[in-house]
Tab-separated table of C-alpha atoms and ligand atoms in Angstrom:
chain	number	residue	atom	x	y	z
A	1	MET	CA	0.054	-0.037	-0.068
A	2	ASN	CA	1.528	3.086	-0.921
A	3	PHE	CA	0.594	6.259	1.313
A	4	ASP	CA	1.973	8.694	-1.430
A	5	PHE	CA	-0.204	11.335	-3.181
A	6	SER	CA	1.370	13.011	-6.251
A	7	ASP	CA	2.064	16.515	-6.537
A	8	ARG	CA	-1.264	17.061	-8.404
A	9	GLU	CA	-3.146	15.454	-5.874
A	10	LYS	CA	-1.599	17.419	-3.144
A	11	ALA	CA	-2.048	20.759	-5.368
A	12	PHE	CA	-6.118	19.451	-5.324
A	13	PHE	CA	-6.199	18.874	-1.617
A	14	SER	CA	-4.600	22.654	-0.949
A	15	GLN	CA	-7.044	23.835	-3.341
A	16	VAL	CA	-10.216	22.246	-1.461
A	17	ASN	CA	-8.682	23.303	1.402
A	18	ASP	CA	-7.832	26.941	0.688
A	19	ALA	CA	-11.517	27.806	-0.806
A	20	MET	CA	-13.567	26.205	1.930
A	21	ILE	CA	-11.332	28.176	4.883
A	22	ASP	CA	-11.704	31.497	2.643
A	23	TYR	CA	-15.337	30.258	2.425
A	24	ALA	CA	-15.880	29.259	6.201
A	25	GLY	CA	-14.264	32.918	7.156
A	26	SER	CA	-16.688	34.457	9.580
A	27	ARG	CA	-19.346	31.997	8.866
A	28	ASP	CA	-20.706	30.029	11.473
A	29	LEU	CA	-20.935	26.841	9.252
A	30	GLU	CA	-22.383	24.634	12.825
A	31	SER	CA	-25.766	25.957	12.984
A	32	GLY	CA	-28.462	28.222	12.014
A	33	ASP	CA	-32.178	28.177	10.649
A	34	LEU	CA	-33.153	26.684	7.537
A	35	SER	CA	-32.723	29.243	5.478
A	36	THR	CA	-28.865	29.540	7.042
A	37	ILE	CA	-28.537	26.060	6.049
A	38	HIS	CA	-29.562	26.370	2.998
A	39	GLY	CA	-27.629	29.100	1.696
A	40	HIS	CA	-24.716	27.756	3.317
A	41	LEU	CA	-24.621	24.393	1.855
A	42	ASP	CA	-25.867	26.261	-1.949
A	43	GLY	CA	-22.799	28.243	-1.287
A	44	ALA	CA	-20.106	25.454	-0.451
A	45	LEU	CA	-21.248	23.368	-3.549
A	46	SER	CA	-21.179	25.928	-5.939
A	47	ARG	CA	-17.253	26.191	-4.653
A	48	LEU	CA	-16.698	22.747	-4.177
A	49	GLY	CA	-18.851	22.040	-8.109
A	50	PRO	CA	-16.138	24.245	-10.209
A	51	MET	CA	-12.977	22.339	-8.641
A	52	GLY	CA	-13.904	19.022	-9.056
A	53	TYR	CA	-14.533	17.954	-5.959
A	54	LEU	CA	-18.666	16.660	-5.885
A	55	LYS	CA	-16.766	14.449	-9.053
A	56	LEU	CA	-15.009	12.314	-6.996
A	57	GLY	CA	-15.730	8.466	-7.045
A	58	ILE	CA	-18.871	9.472	-9.326
A	59	SER	CA	-18.000	10.377	-12.741
A	60	ALA	CA	-14.628	9.460	-14.394
A	61	GLU	CA	-14.762	12.621	-16.935
A	62	GLY	CA	-13.003	15.193	-15.340
A	63	GLN	CA	-12.048	13.987	-12.334
A	64	ALA	CA	-9.461	16.133	-10.325
A	65	VAL	CA	-8.255	13.346	-8.750
A	66	SER	CA	-8.534	9.365	-9.284
A	67	GLY	CA	-8.827	5.864	-7.001
A	68	SER	CA	-10.820	5.810	-3.773
A	69	LEU	CA	-7.331	6.905	-1.459
A	70	ALA	CA	-7.201	10.077	-3.018
A	71	MET	CA	-10.752	10.642	-2.786
A	72	MET	CA	-10.653	9.823	0.868
A	73	ALA	CA	-7.954	11.999	1.273
A	74	ALA	CA	-9.317	15.018	-0.366
A	75	MET	CA	-12.818	14.509	1.649
A	76	GLU	CA	-10.772	14.438	4.844
A	77	THR	CA	-9.134	18.142	3.875
A	78	LEU	CA	-13.541	19.158	3.722
A	79	SER	CA	-14.467	17.057	7.035
A	80	GLY	CA	-11.061	19.510	8.993
A	81	VAL	CA	-13.069	22.624	7.688
A	82	SER	CA	-16.643	21.761	9.028
A	83	ALA	CA	-18.625	18.864	10.417
A	84	SER	CA	-21.708	20.026	8.912
A	85	ILE	CA	-20.674	21.301	5.646
A	86	PHE	CA	-18.738	18.168	4.911
A	87	LEU	CA	-21.990	15.729	5.992
A	88	SER	CA	-24.728	17.579	3.638
A	89	VAL	CA	-22.138	17.975	0.843
A	90	GLU	CA	-21.133	14.479	1.297
A	91	MET	CA	-24.756	13.166	1.988
A	92	ALA	CA	-26.038	14.887	-1.427
A	93	ALA	CA	-23.230	14.006	-3.846
A	94	ARG	CA	-21.131	11.186	-2.386
A	95	PHE	CA	-23.866	9.238	-0.928
A	96	PHE	CA	-27.035	10.792	-3.643
A	97	GLY	CA	-24.709	10.619	-6.244
A	98	ARG	CA	-23.502	7.118	-6.000
A	99	ILE	CA	-26.832	5.731	-6.683
A	100	LEU	CA	-27.841	7.937	-9.157
A	101	THR	CA	-24.625	6.433	-11.181
A	102	LEU	CA	-26.896	3.080	-10.828
A	103	TRP	CA	-29.705	4.498	-12.746
A	104	ASP	CA	-29.296	2.839	-16.684
A	105	LEU	CA	-31.873	5.999	-18.056
A	106	LYS	CA	-28.235	7.042	-19.716
A	107	GLU	CA	-29.260	11.019	-20.897
A	108	ASP	CA	-31.809	11.436	-17.725
A	109	LYS	CA	-28.937	10.136	-15.784
A	110	LYS	CA	-26.566	12.128	-17.502
A	111	ALA	CA	-28.096	15.546	-16.893
A	112	LEU	CA	-28.474	15.364	-13.338
A	113	LEU	CA	-25.431	14.095	-12.490
A	114	LYS	CA	-23.949	17.704	-14.374
A	115	ARG	CA	-26.304	19.299	-12.101
A	116	LEU	CA	-25.363	17.352	-9.340
A	117	THR	CA	-21.364	17.662	-10.104
A	118	ASP	CA	-21.863	21.181	-10.780
A	119	GLY	CA	-23.144	22.012	-7.384
A	120	GLY	CA	-26.328	23.607	-8.419
A	121	LEU	CA	-28.338	20.861	-7.192
A	122	ILE	CA	-28.850	18.743	-3.501
A	123	GLY	CA	-29.906	15.308	-3.107
A	124	ALA	CA	-30.830	13.272	-0.133
A	125	VAL	CA	-31.186	9.557	0.672
A	126	ALA	CA	-34.009	7.955	2.513
A	127	LEU	CA	-33.261	4.718	3.348
A	128	SER	CA	-33.815	3.540	7.356
A	129	GLU	CA	-37.215	3.624	8.821
A	130	SER	CA	-38.868	3.473	12.085
A	131	ALA	CA	-35.588	1.468	13.367
A	132	MET	CA	-32.313	0.529	12.190
A	133	ASN	CA	-34.882	-2.099	9.724
A	134	VAL	CA	-32.271	-2.655	7.045
A	135	GLU	CA	-30.673	-4.488	9.628
A	136	ASN	CA	-33.621	-6.194	11.329
A	137	GLU	CA	-36.560	-6.027	9.108
A	138	PRO	CA	-37.502	-5.776	5.539
A	139	LEU	CA	-37.911	-2.067	4.390
A	140	ALA	CA	-41.831	-0.989	4.795
A	141	THR	CA	-41.749	1.570	1.952
A	142	VAL	CA	-43.067	-0.087	-0.633
A	143	GLY	CA	-44.206	1.035	-4.764
A	144	VAL	CA	-47.525	-0.767	-6.164
A	145	ARG	CA	-48.001	-0.738	-9.759
A	146	ASP	CA	-50.292	1.408	-11.049
A	147	GLY	CA	-50.601	1.154	-14.752
A	148	SER	CA	-47.460	2.984	-16.481
A	149	ARG	CA	-46.563	4.351	-12.576
A	150	ILE	CA	-45.552	3.172	-9.617
A	151	ALA	CA	-47.384	4.520	-6.063
A	152	VAL	CA	-44.853	4.697	-3.096
A	153	SER	CA	-45.817	4.884	0.096
A	154	GLY	CA	-43.979	4.684	3.448
A	155	ALA	CA	-42.230	7.011	5.862
A	156	LYS	CA	-38.488	7.679	6.706
A	157	GLY	CA	-37.310	8.585	9.946
A	158	TYR	CA	-34.048	10.364	9.813
A	159	VAL	CA	-33.267	12.459	6.133
A	160	VAL	CA	-29.893	14.362	6.362
A	161	ASN	CA	-30.816	17.222	3.463
A	162	GLY	CA	-34.849	16.412	3.353
A	163	PRO	CA	-35.926	19.674	4.114
A	164	VAL	CA	-33.826	21.512	1.494
A	165	ALA	CA	-33.043	18.840	-1.156
A	166	ASP	CA	-34.206	18.416	-5.129
A	167	TRP	CA	-34.320	15.136	-5.529
A	168	TYR	CA	-34.543	12.352	-3.060
A	169	ALA	CA	-33.437	8.896	-3.551
A	170	VAL	CA	-36.310	6.699	-1.713
A	171	VAL	CA	-34.749	3.154	-0.717
A	172	GLY	CA	-38.095	0.431	-0.985
A	173	CYS	CA	-39.475	-2.383	-2.059
A	174	LEU	CA	-41.057	-2.896	-5.717
A	175	ASP	CA	-41.967	-6.552	-6.617
A	176	GLY	CA	-40.456	-7.509	-3.942
A	177	ARG	CA	-36.733	-6.636	-4.740
A	178	VAL	CA	-35.318	-3.440	-3.497
A	179	VAL	CA	-34.893	-0.663	-5.579
A	180	ALA	CA	-34.455	3.462	-5.246
A	181	PHE	CA	-37.240	5.507	-6.377
A	182	LEU	CA	-36.066	8.872	-7.672
A	183	ILE	CA	-38.536	11.317	-6.580
A	184	GLU	CA	-38.423	15.297	-7.060
A	185	LYS	CA	-39.355	17.255	-3.913
A	186	THR	CA	-42.378	18.897	-5.218
A	187	ALA	CA	-44.057	15.334	-6.215
A	188	PRO	CA	-47.635	15.161	-4.658
A	189	GLY	CA	-48.204	12.878	-1.859
A	190	LEU	CA	-44.338	13.527	-0.419
A	191	THR	CA	-44.679	15.351	3.086
A	192	LEU	CA	-41.549	16.447	4.553
A	193	THR	CA	-41.996	16.356	8.628
A	194	GLY	CA	-40.854	19.003	10.986
A	195	ARG	CA	-36.735	19.658	11.194
A	196	ILE	CA	-35.385	17.350	13.881
A	197	ALA	CA	-33.092	18.917	16.608
A	198	THR	CA	-29.961	16.631	17.279
A	199	MET	CA	-27.697	16.752	19.744
A	200	GLY	CA	-24.912	17.714	17.164
A	201	TYR	CA	-24.629	18.216	13.830
A	202	ASN	CA	-26.008	21.981	14.057
A	203	GLY	CA	-25.850	23.004	11.091
A	204	VAL	CA	-26.885	20.057	8.955
A	205	ALA	CA	-31.045	20.201	7.913
A	206	ILE	CA	-32.757	16.944	9.111
A	207	CYS	CA	-36.289	15.964	9.130
A	208	GLY	CA	-38.207	12.775	8.033
A	209	LEU	CA	-40.222	11.743	5.023
A	210	GLU	CA	-44.198	10.573	4.423
A	211	LEU	CA	-44.701	9.154	1.594
A	212	ASP	CA	-48.482	8.921	0.501
A	213	ALA	CA	-49.206	7.356	-2.434
A	214	VAL	CA	-46.480	9.251	-4.868
A	215	ARG	CA	-46.568	8.759	-8.301
A	216	VAL	CA	-43.371	7.671	-9.767
A	217	PRO	CA	-42.335	6.521	-13.685
A	218	GLN	CA	-40.993	3.367	-13.889
A	219	SER	CA	-37.816	5.371	-15.663
A	220	ARG	CA	-37.167	6.812	-12.215
A	221	VAL	CA	-36.787	3.294	-10.690
A	222	ILE	CA	-32.864	2.692	-10.183
A	223	GLY	CA	-32.486	-1.056	-9.688
A	224	PRO	CA	-33.545	-4.126	-8.683
A	225	PHE	CA	-30.897	-5.111	-7.134
A	226	GLU	CA	-29.788	-8.264	-4.861
A	227	THR	CA	-31.087	-7.273	-1.509
A	228	ARG	CA	-28.749	-7.739	0.924
A	229	HIS	CA	-25.279	-7.290	-1.287
A	230	TRP	CA	-27.242	-3.597	-2.546
A	231	LEU	CA	-28.441	-2.635	1.415
A	232	ASP	CA	-24.174	-3.762	2.101
A	233	THR	CA	-23.336	-1.181	-0.729
A	234	LEU	CA	-25.389	1.605	0.401
A	235	LYS	CA	-24.063	1.072	3.804
A	236	MET	CA	-20.910	0.946	3.193
A	237	TRP	CA	-20.754	4.349	1.032
A	238	GLU	CA	-22.802	5.963	4.118
A	239	ASN	CA	-20.048	4.368	7.007
A	240	GLN	CA	-16.769	5.630	4.522
A	241	ILE	CA	-18.552	8.896	4.882
A	242	LEU	CA	-18.614	8.956	8.796
A	243	ILE	CA	-15.146	7.601	8.976
A	244	VAL	CA	-13.851	10.321	6.842
A	245	ALA	CA	-15.810	12.609	9.637
A	246	ALA	CA	-14.559	11.216	12.349
A	247	LEU	CA	-11.088	12.383	10.953
A	248	GLY	CA	-11.973	15.101	10.757
A	249	MET	CA	-12.964	15.670	13.907
A	250	MET	CA	-10.103	14.093	15.513
A	251	ASN	CA	-7.858	16.966	13.448
A	252	ARG	CA	-10.048	19.748	14.532
A	253	SER	CA	-9.757	18.636	18.503
A	254	PHE	CA	-6.118	17.742	18.408
A	255	GLU	CA	-5.066	21.476	16.989
A	256	THR	CA	-7.350	22.980	18.877
A	257	ALA	CA	-5.769	21.249	22.105
A	258	ARG	CA	-2.624	21.554	21.057
A	259	ASP	CA	-2.438	25.300	20.572
A	260	PHE	CA	-4.645	26.065	23.474
A	261	ALA	CA	-2.097	23.770	25.647
A	262	LYS	CA	1.374	25.959	24.049
A	263	THR	CA	-0.300	29.096	24.622
A	264	HIS	CA	-2.699	28.965	27.832
A	265	HIS	CA	-0.563	29.530	30.750
A	266	SER	CA	-1.909	28.726	34.377
A	267	GLY	CA	0.568	28.412	37.211
A	268	GLY	CA	2.947	30.443	35.598
A	269	LYS	CA	3.624	28.660	32.525
A	270	PRO	CA	1.920	27.232	29.598
A	271	VAL	CA	-0.249	24.196	30.447
A	272	ILE	CA	1.679	21.666	28.002
A	273	ALA	CA	4.286	22.368	30.773
A	274	TYR	CA	2.684	19.866	32.966
A	275	GLN	CA	3.393	16.248	32.075
A	276	GLU	CA	-0.325	15.029	32.018
A	277	VAL	CA	-1.135	17.509	29.222
A	278	GLY	CA	1.606	15.955	26.772
A	279	PHE	CA	0.388	12.852	27.686
A	280	LYS	CA	-2.844	13.509	26.208
A	281	LEU	CA	-2.056	15.385	23.315
A	282	SER	CA	0.446	12.476	22.866
A	283	GLU	CA	-2.730	9.779	23.107
A	284	MET	CA	-4.739	11.942	20.973
A	285	LEU	CA	-2.342	12.310	18.421
A	286	THR	CA	-1.565	8.409	18.157
A	287	LEU	CA	-5.502	7.664	18.146
A	288	TYR	CA	-5.905	10.415	15.505
A	289	GLN	CA	-2.857	8.909	13.250
A	290	THR	CA	-3.986	5.115	13.563
A	291	ALA	CA	-7.655	5.917	12.633
A	292	GLN	CA	-6.109	7.540	9.585
A	293	LEU	CA	-4.127	4.949	8.381
A	294	TYR	CA	-7.165	2.415	9.155
A	295	ALA	CA	-9.409	4.653	7.099
A	296	TYR	CA	-6.654	4.710	4.127
A	297	ARG	CA	-6.317	0.913	4.425
A	298	ALA	CA	-10.060	0.328	4.281
A	299	ALA	CA	-10.205	2.983	0.797
A	300	TRP	CA	-7.024	1.548	-0.567
A	301	MET	CA	-8.978	-2.086	-0.479
A	302	ALA	CA	-12.160	-0.639	-1.652
A	303	ASP	CA	-10.153	-0.656	-5.164
A	304	ASP	CA	-7.755	-3.454	-4.618
A	305	ASP	CA	-9.822	-6.096	-2.961
A	306	PRO	CA	-13.490	-4.495	-3.078
A	307	LYS	CA	-14.816	-8.341	-1.567
A	308	ALA	CA	-12.209	-7.678	1.708
A	309	ALA	CA	-13.058	-3.783	1.586
A	310	GLY	CA	-16.321	-4.291	3.282
A	311	VAL	CA	-15.095	-5.391	6.474
A	312	MET	CA	-12.410	-3.615	7.061
A	313	THR	CA	-14.720	-0.780	6.542
A	314	LEU	CA	-16.469	-1.669	9.724
A	315	CYS	CA	-13.370	-2.375	11.771
A	316	ALA	CA	-12.460	1.354	10.090
A	317	LYS	CA	-15.717	2.673	11.183
A	318	VAL	CA	-15.863	1.178	14.501
A	319	PHE	CA	-12.097	2.155	15.494
A	320	CYS	CA	-12.421	5.920	13.596
A	321	THR	CA	-15.932	7.010	15.132
A	322	GLU	CA	-15.114	6.034	19.272
A	323	ALA	CA	-11.382	7.130	18.451
A	324	ALA	CA	-13.557	10.805	17.691
A	325	GLU	CA	-14.953	10.510	21.153
A	326	THR	CA	-12.262	9.504	22.894
A	327	VAL	CA	-10.014	12.317	20.777
A	328	ALA	CA	-12.875	14.841	21.599
A	329	GLY	CA	-12.988	13.841	25.059
A	330	LYS	CA	-9.361	14.497	25.820
A	331	ALA	CA	-9.499	17.866	24.033
A	332	LEU	CA	-12.414	19.432	26.368
A	333	GLN	CA	-9.997	18.023	29.189
A	334	VAL	CA	-6.712	20.159	27.994
A	335	LEU	CA	-8.723	22.683	27.023
A	336	SER	CA	-11.193	23.071	30.359
A	337	GLY	CA	-13.208	26.426	30.669
A	338	ASP	CA	-12.273	27.438	27.104
A	339	GLY	CA	-13.439	24.142	25.676
A	340	TYR	CA	-16.672	23.421	27.623
A	341	ARG	CA	-17.903	26.601	26.234
A	342	SER	CA	-20.815	26.404	23.556
A	343	GLY	CA	-19.833	26.506	20.068
A	344	SER	CA	-15.558	25.595	20.700
A	345	ALA	CA	-14.437	22.957	18.209
A	346	ALA	CA	-13.449	19.842	20.569
A	347	GLU	CA	-16.831	20.475	22.487
A	348	GLN	CA	-18.747	20.308	18.720
A	349	ALA	CA	-16.330	17.141	18.025
A	350	TYR	CA	-17.656	15.807	20.862
A	351	ARG	CA	-21.477	16.190	20.138
A	352	CYS	CA	-21.285	15.354	16.750
A	353	ALA	CA	-18.882	12.080	17.438
A	354	LYS	CA	-21.606	9.948	18.583
A	355	TYR	CA	-23.399	10.098	15.622
A	356	GLY	CA	-20.588	8.196	13.896
A	357	GLN	CA	-21.007	5.360	16.229
A	358	ILE	CA	-25.134	5.395	15.641
A	359	ALA	CA	-25.917	5.970	11.826
A	360	GLY	CA	-24.241	3.637	8.808
A	361	ILE	CA	-23.469	0.370	10.461
A	362	SER	CA	-23.680	1.024	14.198
A	363	SER	CA	-20.910	0.166	16.078
A	364	GLU	CA	-22.983	-2.505	17.877
A	365	ILE	CA	-24.174	-4.308	14.343
A	366	ALA	CA	-20.635	-3.437	13.346
A	367	ARG	CA	-19.159	-5.148	16.073
A	368	VAL	CA	-21.291	-8.222	15.420
A	369	LYS	CA	-20.414	-8.596	11.447
A	370	ILE	CA	-16.955	-8.230	11.973
A	371	GLY	CA	-17.001	-11.171	14.912
A	372	ASP	CA	-18.978	-13.151	12.043
A	373	ALA	CA	-16.577	-12.778	9.254
A	374	ALA	CA	-13.771	-13.675	11.655
A	375	LEU	CA	-15.694	-16.562	11.899
A	376	GLY	CA	-15.646	-17.002	8.484
A	377	ARG	CA	-19.608	-16.653	8.608
A	378	LEU	CA	-20.241	-14.050	6.238
B	1	FAD	C1	-29.187	13.135	12.887
B	1	FAD	C2	-29.856	11.953	12.222
B	1	FAD	C3	-29.441	11.847	10.787
B	1	FAD	C4	-29.743	10.782	9.885
B	1	FAD	N1	-29.708	10.799	8.550
B	1	FAD	C5	-30.421	9.472	8.148
B	1	FAD	C6	-30.281	9.532	6.333
B	1	FAD	O1	-30.044	10.419	5.848
B	1	FAD	N2	-30.454	8.668	5.876
B	1	FAD	C7	-30.743	7.469	6.203
B	1	FAD	O2	-31.400	6.549	5.720
B	1	FAD	N3	-31.247	7.474	7.242
B	1	FAD	C8	-30.676	8.114	8.570
B	1	FAD	N4	-30.600	8.309	9.831
B	1	FAD	C9	-30.653	7.168	10.458
B	1	FAD	C10	-29.939	6.204	11.350
B	1	FAD	O3	-28.829	5.376	10.279
B	1	FAD	C11	-30.311	5.648	12.311
B	1	FAD	O4	-30.614	6.200	13.096
B	1	FAD	C12	-29.554	4.586	12.400
B	1	FAD	O5	-29.554	3.452	11.494
B	1	FAD	C13	-30.087	3.933	13.950
B	1	FAD	O6	-31.271	3.184	13.725
B	1	FAD	P1	-32.350	3.740	15.133
B	1	FAD	O7	-32.691	4.664	15.400
B	1	FAD	O8	-33.767	3.386	14.681
B	1	FAD	O9	-31.785	2.153	15.857
B	1	FAD	P2	-32.594	1.194	17.085
B	1	FAD	O10	-32.491	0.441	15.342
B	1	FAD	O11	-33.546	1.518	17.381
B	1	FAD	O12	-31.058	0.442	17.435
B	1	FAD	C14	-30.858	0.630	19.076
B	1	FAD	C15	-30.043	0.105	19.648
B	1	FAD	O13	-30.174	-1.382	18.820
B	1	FAD	C16	-28.962	-2.190	18.345
B	1	FAD	N5	-29.058	-2.529	17.374
B	1	FAD	C17	-30.519	-2.783	16.749
B	1	FAD	N6	-30.423	-3.804	15.782
B	1	FAD	C18	-29.182	-4.135	16.185
B	1	FAD	C19	-28.956	-5.782	15.822
B	1	FAD	N7	-29.583	-6.596	14.863
B	1	FAD	N8	-27.806	-6.292	16.375
B	1	FAD	C20	-26.874	-5.657	17.855
B	1	FAD	N9	-27.299	-4.313	17.755
B	1	FAD	C21	-28.568	-3.865	17.171
B	1	FAD	C22	-28.299	-0.627	17.850
B	1	FAD	O14	-26.854	-0.587	18.116
B	1	FAD	C23	-28.689	0.296	18.997
B	1	FAD	O15	-27.572	0.673	20.116
B	1	FAD	C24	-30.422	9.360	10.563
B	1	FAD	C25	-30.146	9.262	11.792
B	1	FAD	C26	-30.085	10.482	12.569
B	1	FAD	C27	-29.870	10.446	14.317
């Protein structure tokens, strides 16, 4: 495995970093009402689109860098700038976008993908329902054929970008097989629930969806797919996003705590002079860098050995998302009063970190699957 990036790749990461730091400027990207969040996301997408960031993993045409490893490094750059913008952008472009790539309607697909990768469209993926049904129960969102159309009914509990999306990929069943229904925000029968207030990611717009016989033409059905395999693929894409989100949190937490420890004085000296503070920083850096290696290895395997990449991604997800909580917790301890104030980077990371352990494949389910794989049962 080769961790070296080319000069072209490094230049691209710098371009993403500089543009997004400049965009973040004095904006608070980690909170806001729906219209503010919508504006922030539109602004971020319109900067990321022209530089080719939104094409990564989606369109081979005109990609700024290629391969999952370079894609992960580029994503890590964005996740280091803002947790909320990162999650919103990735769920719109990478998660929704990768589902779109499977659509077999060539011309429509091309047009929609172009809008998405140019940054002119917000997408959302509605998969989970009332519980971790994807693992425990069959999907209850179902399409029923009605002449040339399909009437889709069901409910989705949490959808990132739900309140601001232009298009939704709603995962459900048709003729007993799993598909994604492509549904526009204006479709009759589609209702958005109120915005869901959450513990972290307060700069992300989240709501539920209710679908009451939403009529979808057959041409807007992506699939069908072999159920288990496709749901695993969707979860793997989501897990990759959550892994990188965790890296960004660790990066911000570590850097904030390190800079504070060097500049903040207590008892007549910078707090870095206290050995226990130094130990904490060293544990944080070790965890962060180990998580980074794990994440990059999983990304590299996605190209090199896709069959084995599923379990490796689960291992990386458990490690990285749990490490993010630990690193943010240690950063808060070093930052003490300064960190405990609402809005500090470590405080935000601490609240966001839990989401990574719950969403995608949860830490509990991931551990069961990793154990099954170790026993040769997968
Ligand atoms: C802020 C937020 C945003 C979200 N955004 C989206 C989105 O954009 N799109 C989308 O589709 N979904 C989204 N989700 C849904 C998210 O993926 C689910 O919350 C997640 O799958 C957990 O489901 P649940 O909350 O119903 O937990 P439950 O299924 O009720 O699980 C509760 C507990 O039981 C454990 N458990 C459940 N089943 C098993 C099992 N088989 N083996 C071992 N342990 C088990 C779980 O690990 C957990 O600890 C979002 C959720 C949140 C909180």
